[in-house]
mmCIF file of C-alpha atoms and ligand atoms in Angstrom:
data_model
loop_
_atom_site.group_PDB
_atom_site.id
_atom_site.type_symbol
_atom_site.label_atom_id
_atom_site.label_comp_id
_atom_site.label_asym_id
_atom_site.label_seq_id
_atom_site.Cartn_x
_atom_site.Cartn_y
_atom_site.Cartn_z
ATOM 1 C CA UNK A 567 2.296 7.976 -11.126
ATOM 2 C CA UNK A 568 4.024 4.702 -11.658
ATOM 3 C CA UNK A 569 5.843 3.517 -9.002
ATOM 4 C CA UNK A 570 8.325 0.313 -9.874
ATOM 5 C CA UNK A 571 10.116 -1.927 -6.771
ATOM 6 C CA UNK A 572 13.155 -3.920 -7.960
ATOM 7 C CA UNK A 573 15.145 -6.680 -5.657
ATOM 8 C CA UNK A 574 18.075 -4.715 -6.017
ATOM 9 C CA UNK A 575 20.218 -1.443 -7.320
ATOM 10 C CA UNK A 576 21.137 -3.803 -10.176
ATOM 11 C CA UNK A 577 17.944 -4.274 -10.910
ATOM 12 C CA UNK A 578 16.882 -0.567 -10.840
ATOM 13 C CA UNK A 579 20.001 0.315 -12.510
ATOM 14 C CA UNK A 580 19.552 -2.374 -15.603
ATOM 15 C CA UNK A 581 15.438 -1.369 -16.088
ATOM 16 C CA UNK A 582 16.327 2.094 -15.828
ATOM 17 C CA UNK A 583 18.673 1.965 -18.639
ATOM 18 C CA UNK A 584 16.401 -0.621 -20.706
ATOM 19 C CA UNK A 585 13.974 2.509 -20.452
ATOM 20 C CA UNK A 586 16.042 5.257 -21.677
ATOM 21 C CA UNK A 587 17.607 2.532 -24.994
ATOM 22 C CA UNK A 588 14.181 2.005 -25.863
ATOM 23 C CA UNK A 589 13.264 5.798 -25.384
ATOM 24 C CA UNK A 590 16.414 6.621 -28.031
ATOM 25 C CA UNK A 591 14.963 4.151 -30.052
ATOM 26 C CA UNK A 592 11.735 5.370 -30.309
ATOM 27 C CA UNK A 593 13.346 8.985 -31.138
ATOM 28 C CA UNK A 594 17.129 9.230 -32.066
ATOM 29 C CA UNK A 595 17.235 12.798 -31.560
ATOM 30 C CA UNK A 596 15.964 12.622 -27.951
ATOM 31 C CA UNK A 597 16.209 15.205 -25.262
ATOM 32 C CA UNK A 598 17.691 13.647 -22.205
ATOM 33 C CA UNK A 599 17.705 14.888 -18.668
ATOM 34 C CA UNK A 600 20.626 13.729 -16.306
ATOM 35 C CA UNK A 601 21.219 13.613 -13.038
ATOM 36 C CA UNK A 602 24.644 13.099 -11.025
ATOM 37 C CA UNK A 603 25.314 11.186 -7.600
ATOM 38 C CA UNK A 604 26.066 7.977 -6.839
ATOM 39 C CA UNK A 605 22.684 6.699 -7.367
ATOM 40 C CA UNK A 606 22.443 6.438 -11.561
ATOM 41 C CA UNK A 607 26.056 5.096 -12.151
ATOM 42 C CA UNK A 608 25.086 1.818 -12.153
ATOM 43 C CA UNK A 609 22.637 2.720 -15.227
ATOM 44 C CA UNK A 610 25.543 4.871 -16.816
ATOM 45 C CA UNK A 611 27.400 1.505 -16.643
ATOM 46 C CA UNK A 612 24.671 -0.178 -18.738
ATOM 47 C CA UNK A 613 23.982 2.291 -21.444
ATOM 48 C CA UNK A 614 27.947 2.519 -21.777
ATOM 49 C CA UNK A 615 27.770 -1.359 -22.213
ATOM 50 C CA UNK A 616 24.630 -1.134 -24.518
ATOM 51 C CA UNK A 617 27.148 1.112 -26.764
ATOM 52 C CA UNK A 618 29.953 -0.718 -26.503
ATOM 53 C CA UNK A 619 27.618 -4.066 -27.819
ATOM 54 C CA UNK A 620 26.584 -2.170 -30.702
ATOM 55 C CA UNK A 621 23.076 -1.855 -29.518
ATOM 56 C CA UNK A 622 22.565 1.892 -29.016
ATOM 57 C CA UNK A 623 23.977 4.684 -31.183
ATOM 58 C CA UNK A 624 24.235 8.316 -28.437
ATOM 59 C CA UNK A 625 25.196 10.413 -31.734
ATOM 60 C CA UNK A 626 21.771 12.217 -32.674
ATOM 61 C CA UNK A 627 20.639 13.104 -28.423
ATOM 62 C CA UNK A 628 21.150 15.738 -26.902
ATOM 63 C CA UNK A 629 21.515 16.336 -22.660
ATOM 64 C CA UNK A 630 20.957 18.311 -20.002
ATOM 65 C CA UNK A 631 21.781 18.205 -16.921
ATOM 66 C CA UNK A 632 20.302 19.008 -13.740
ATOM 67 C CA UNK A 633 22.976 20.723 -11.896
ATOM 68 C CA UNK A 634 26.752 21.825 -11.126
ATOM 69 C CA UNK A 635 28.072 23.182 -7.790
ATOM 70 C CA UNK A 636 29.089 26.619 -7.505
ATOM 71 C CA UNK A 637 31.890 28.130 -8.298
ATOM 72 C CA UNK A 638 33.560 25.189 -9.416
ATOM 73 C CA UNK A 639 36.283 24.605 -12.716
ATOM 74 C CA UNK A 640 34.681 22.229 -14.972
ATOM 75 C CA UNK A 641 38.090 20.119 -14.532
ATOM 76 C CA UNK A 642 37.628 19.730 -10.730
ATOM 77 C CA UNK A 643 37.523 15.976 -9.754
ATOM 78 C CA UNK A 644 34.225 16.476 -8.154
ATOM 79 C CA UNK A 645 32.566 18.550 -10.497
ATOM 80 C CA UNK A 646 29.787 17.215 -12.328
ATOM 81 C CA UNK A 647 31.151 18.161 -15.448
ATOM 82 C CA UNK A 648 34.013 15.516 -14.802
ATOM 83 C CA UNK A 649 31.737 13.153 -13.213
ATOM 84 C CA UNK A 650 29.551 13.282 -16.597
ATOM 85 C CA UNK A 651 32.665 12.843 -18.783
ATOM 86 C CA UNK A 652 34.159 10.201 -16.739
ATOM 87 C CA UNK A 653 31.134 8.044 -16.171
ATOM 88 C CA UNK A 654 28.752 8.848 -19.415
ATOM 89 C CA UNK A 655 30.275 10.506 -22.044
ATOM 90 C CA UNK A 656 33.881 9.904 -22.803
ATOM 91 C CA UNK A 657 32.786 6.338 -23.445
ATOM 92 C CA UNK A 658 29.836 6.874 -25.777
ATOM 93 C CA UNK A 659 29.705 8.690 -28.944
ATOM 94 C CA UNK A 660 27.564 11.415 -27.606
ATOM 95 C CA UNK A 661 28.127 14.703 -29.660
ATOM 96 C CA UNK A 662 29.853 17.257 -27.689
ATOM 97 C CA UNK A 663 28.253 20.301 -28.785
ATOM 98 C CA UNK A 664 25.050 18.718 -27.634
ATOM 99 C CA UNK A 665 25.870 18.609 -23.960
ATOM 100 C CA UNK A 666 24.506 20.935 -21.748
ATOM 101 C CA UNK A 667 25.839 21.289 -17.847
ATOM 102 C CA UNK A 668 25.381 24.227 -16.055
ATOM 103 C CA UNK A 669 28.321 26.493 -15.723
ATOM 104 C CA UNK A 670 29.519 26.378 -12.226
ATOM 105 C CA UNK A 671 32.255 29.127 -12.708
ATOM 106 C CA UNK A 672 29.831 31.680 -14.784
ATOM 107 C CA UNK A 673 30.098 35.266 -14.233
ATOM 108 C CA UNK A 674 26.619 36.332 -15.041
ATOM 109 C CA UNK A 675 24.699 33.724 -13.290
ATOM 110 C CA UNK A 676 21.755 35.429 -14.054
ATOM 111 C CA UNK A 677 22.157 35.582 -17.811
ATOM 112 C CA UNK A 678 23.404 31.942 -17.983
ATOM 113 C CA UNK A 679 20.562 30.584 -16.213
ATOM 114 C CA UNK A 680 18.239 32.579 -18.506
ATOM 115 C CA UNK A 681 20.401 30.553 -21.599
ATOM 116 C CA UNK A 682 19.898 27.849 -19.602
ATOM 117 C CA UNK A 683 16.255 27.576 -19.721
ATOM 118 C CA UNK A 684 16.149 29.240 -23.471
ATOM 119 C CA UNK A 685 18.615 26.205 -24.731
ATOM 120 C CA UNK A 686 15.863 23.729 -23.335
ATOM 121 C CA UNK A 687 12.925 25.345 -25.114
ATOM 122 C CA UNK A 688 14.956 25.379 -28.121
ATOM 123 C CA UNK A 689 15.213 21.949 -28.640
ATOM 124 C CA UNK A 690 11.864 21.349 -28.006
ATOM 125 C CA UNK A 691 11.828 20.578 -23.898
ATOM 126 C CA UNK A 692 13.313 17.592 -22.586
ATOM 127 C CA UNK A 693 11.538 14.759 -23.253
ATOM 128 C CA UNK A 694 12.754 12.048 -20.371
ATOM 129 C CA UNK A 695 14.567 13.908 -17.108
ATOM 130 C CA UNK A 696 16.351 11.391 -14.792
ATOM 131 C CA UNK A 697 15.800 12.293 -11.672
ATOM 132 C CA UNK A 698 17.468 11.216 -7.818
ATOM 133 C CA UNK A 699 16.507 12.443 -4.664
ATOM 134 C CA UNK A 700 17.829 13.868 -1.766
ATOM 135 C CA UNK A 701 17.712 12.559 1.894
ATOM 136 C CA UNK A 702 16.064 15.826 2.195
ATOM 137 C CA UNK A 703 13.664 15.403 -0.236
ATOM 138 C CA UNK A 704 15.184 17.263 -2.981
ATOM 139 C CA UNK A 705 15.519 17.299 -6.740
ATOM 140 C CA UNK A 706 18.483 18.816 -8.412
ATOM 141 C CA UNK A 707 19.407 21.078 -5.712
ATOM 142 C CA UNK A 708 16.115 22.334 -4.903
ATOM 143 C CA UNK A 709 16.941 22.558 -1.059
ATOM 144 C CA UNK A 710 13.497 22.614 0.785
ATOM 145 C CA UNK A 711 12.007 25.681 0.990
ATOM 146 C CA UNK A 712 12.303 26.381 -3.023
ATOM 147 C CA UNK A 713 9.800 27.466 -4.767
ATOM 148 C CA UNK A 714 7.595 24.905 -6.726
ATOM 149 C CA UNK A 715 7.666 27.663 -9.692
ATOM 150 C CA UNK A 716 11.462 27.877 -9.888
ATOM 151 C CA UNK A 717 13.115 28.174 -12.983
ATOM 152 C CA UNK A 718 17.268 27.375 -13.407
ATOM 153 C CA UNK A 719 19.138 29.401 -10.474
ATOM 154 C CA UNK A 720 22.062 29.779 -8.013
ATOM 155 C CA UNK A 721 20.902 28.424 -5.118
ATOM 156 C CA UNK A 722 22.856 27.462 -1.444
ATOM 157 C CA UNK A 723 23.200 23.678 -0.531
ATOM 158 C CA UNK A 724 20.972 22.756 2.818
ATOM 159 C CA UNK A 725 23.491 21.508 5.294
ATOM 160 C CA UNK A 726 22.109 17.592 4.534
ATOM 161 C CA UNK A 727 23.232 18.025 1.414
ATOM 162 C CA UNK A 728 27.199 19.100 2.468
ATOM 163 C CA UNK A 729 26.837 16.468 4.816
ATOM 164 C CA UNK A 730 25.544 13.951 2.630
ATOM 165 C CA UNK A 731 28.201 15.189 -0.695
ATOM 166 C CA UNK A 732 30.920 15.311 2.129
ATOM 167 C CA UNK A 733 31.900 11.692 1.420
ATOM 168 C CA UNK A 734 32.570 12.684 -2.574
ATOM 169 C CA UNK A 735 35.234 15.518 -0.979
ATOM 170 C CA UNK A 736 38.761 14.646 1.351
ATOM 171 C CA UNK A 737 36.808 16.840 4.198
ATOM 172 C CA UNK A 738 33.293 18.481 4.739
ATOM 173 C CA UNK A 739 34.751 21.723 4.398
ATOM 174 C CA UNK A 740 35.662 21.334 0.630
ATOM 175 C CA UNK A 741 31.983 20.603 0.032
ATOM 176 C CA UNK A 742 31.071 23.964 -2.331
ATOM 177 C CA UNK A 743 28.128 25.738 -0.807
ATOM 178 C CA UNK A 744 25.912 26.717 -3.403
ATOM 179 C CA UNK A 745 24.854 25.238 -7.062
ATOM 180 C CA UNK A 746 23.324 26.448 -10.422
ATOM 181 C CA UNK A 747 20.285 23.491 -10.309
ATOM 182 C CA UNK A 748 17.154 23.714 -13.055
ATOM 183 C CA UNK A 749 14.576 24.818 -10.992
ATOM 184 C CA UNK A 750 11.448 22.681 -10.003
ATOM 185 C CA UNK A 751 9.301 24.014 -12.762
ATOM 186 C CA UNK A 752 12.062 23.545 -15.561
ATOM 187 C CA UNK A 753 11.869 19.922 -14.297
ATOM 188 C CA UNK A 754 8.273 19.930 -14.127
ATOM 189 C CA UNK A 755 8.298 20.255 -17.625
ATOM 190 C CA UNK A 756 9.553 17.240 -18.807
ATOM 191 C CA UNK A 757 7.805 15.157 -20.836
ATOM 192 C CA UNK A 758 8.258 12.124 -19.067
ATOM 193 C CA UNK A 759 10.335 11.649 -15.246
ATOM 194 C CA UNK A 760 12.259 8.826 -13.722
ATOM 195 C CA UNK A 761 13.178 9.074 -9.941
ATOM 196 C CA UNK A 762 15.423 6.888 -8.982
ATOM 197 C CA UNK A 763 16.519 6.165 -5.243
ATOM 198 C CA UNK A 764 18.110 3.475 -4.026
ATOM 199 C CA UNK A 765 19.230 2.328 0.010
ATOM 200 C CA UNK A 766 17.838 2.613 3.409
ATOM 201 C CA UNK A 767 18.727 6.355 3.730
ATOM 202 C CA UNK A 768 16.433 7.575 0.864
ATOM 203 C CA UNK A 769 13.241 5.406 2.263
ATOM 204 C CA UNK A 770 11.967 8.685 4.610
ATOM 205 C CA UNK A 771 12.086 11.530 1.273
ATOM 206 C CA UNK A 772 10.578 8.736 -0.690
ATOM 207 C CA UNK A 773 7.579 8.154 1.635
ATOM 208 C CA UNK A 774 7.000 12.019 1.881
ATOM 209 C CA UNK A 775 7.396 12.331 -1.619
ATOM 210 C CA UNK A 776 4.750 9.711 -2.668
ATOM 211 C CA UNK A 777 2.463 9.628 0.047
ATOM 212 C CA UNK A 778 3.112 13.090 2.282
ATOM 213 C CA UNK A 779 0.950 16.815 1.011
ATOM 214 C CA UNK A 780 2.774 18.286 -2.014
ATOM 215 C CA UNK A 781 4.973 21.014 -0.631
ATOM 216 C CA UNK A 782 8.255 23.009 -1.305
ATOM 217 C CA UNK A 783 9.795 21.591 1.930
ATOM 218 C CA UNK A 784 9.951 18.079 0.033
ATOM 219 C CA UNK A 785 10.323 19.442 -3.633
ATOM 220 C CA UNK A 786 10.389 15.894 -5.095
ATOM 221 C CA UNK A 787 6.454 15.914 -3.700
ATOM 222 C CA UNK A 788 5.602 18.143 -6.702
ATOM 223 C CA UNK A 789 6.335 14.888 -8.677
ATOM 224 C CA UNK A 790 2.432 13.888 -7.667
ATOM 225 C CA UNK A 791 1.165 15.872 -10.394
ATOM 226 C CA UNK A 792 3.113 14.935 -12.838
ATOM 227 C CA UNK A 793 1.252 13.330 -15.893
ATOM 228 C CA UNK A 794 4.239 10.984 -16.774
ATOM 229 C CA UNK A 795 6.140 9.713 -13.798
ATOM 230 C CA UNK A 796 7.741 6.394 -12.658
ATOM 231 C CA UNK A 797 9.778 6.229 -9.833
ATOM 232 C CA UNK A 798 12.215 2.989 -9.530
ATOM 233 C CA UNK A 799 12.980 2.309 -6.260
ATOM 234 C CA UNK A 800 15.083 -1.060 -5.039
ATOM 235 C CA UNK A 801 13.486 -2.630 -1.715
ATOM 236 C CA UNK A 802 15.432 -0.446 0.751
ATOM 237 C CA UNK A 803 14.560 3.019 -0.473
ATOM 238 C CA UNK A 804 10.665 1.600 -1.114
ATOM 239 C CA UNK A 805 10.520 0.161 2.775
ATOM 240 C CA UNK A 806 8.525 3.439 3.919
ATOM 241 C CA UNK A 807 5.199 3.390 1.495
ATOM 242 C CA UNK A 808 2.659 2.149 2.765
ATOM 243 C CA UNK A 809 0.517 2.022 -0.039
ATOM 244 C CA UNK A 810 3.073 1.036 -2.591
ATOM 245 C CA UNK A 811 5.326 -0.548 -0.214
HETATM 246 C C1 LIG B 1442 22.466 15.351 -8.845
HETATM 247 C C2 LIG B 1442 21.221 15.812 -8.261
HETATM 248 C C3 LIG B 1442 20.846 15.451 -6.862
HETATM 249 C C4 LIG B 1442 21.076 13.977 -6.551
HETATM 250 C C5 LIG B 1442 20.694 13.673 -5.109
HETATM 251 C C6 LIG B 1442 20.961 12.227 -4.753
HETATM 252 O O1 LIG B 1442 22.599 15.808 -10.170
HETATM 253 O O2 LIG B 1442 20.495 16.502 -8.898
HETATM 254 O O3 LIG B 1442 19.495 15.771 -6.654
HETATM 255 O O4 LIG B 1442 20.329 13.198 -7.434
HETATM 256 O O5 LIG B 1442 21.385 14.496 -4.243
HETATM 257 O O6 LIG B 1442 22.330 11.966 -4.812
HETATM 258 P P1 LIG B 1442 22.896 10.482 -4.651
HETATM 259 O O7 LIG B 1442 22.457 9.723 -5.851
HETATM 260 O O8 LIG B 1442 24.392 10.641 -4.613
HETATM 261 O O9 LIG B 1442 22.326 9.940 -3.393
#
């Protein structure tokens, strides 16, 4: 576990995206995991002006991403499928047909999430999976309370979560109440993990997560095992750890 403190959320946001250019670097073809949120726009921002410079070349990757709410059009201003067009991919030359998002209006949840999880293994796994976290610990939408073996899945949003997405939506009660999220496993199984969290509000889930027992009521705690982690945390969200702090 590798645990990174920058001054700032520009300073997360910039090393974060340093990581994933070099990553595509390394391997053109790479398998990306994204998350939504307001936490990794900042490093959208970069890696858009990384492409725009000339510097990195999206063509040959391929994504997926965490998690869509439920039962959602992917044209909705708050779905994540518009978020991901509007802040990643209409302004990089990432190939189309290589974007995966779950499907928040499918009929067969079931059967998509199975695809879901098949359409990873098929390209080999995901090799880097950016990761934020919940005030309530979470990752994706693994509420507490999910299963540490979890696998992609409709799942309902804990109330912190409406509360905390309620500012995305005109009032609470628009906040959808249940996503399709990769499940903790399917995360698991990245190669490599970046958590990001930035601000005050994240600094109680990041001290459970690093330094609390591993446990489904802080899904994000499962991270302790992982072979290949680094979490980048500005000053705010790090405030809590004691060891790292
Ligand atoms: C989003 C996702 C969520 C968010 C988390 C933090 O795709 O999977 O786990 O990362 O809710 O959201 P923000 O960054 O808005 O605080």
């Amino acid at each position: 576990m590798k645990v990174i403190i920058k001054e700032n959320y520009d300073e997360l946001s910039k090393e974060t995206a340093k990581i994933i250019k070099e990553a595509i670097l390394t391997k053109p073809n790479l398998v990306l995991g994204l998350a939504t949120g307001s936490t990794p726009i900042g490093m959208y921002q970069e890696l858009i002006q990384m492409y725009e410079k000339g510097t990195l070349d999206f063509s040959k990757i391929t994504t997926f991403n965490l998690d869509e709410y439920f039962d959602i059009s992917t044209d909705h201003p708050q779905s994540y499928h518009y978020y991901m067009r509007k802040n990643l991919f209409d302004e990089t030359n990432i190939n189309p047909k290589n974007i995966y998002i779950p499907d928040g209006t499918a009929k067969n949840v079931k059967a998509f999430c199975r695809d879901y999880e098949r359409a990873i293994q098929e390209t080999g796994g995901i090799d880097l999976q950016i990761l934020g976290i919940g005030s309530d610990g979470h990752i994706g939408f693994n509420e507490p309370g999910t299963s540490l073996n979890s696998r992609t899945h409709l799942t309902k949003l804990a109330e912190s979560t409406i509360e905390d997405n309620s500012r995305f939506f005109e009032k609470k009660e628009d906040v959808p109440k249940s996503a399709i999220t990769m499940g903790v496993q399917t995360i698991f199984e990245a190669k490599k993990i970046i958590l990001l969290a930035s601000g005050e509000k994240k600094a109680e889930a990041i001290a459970k997560t690093l330094e609390g027992p591993i446990t489904p009521q802080i899904t994000a705690s499962v991270l302790q095992q992982h072979p290949n982690v680094i979490f980048i945390l500005d000053k705010k969200a790090a405030s809590k750890l004691k060891k790292y702090g």
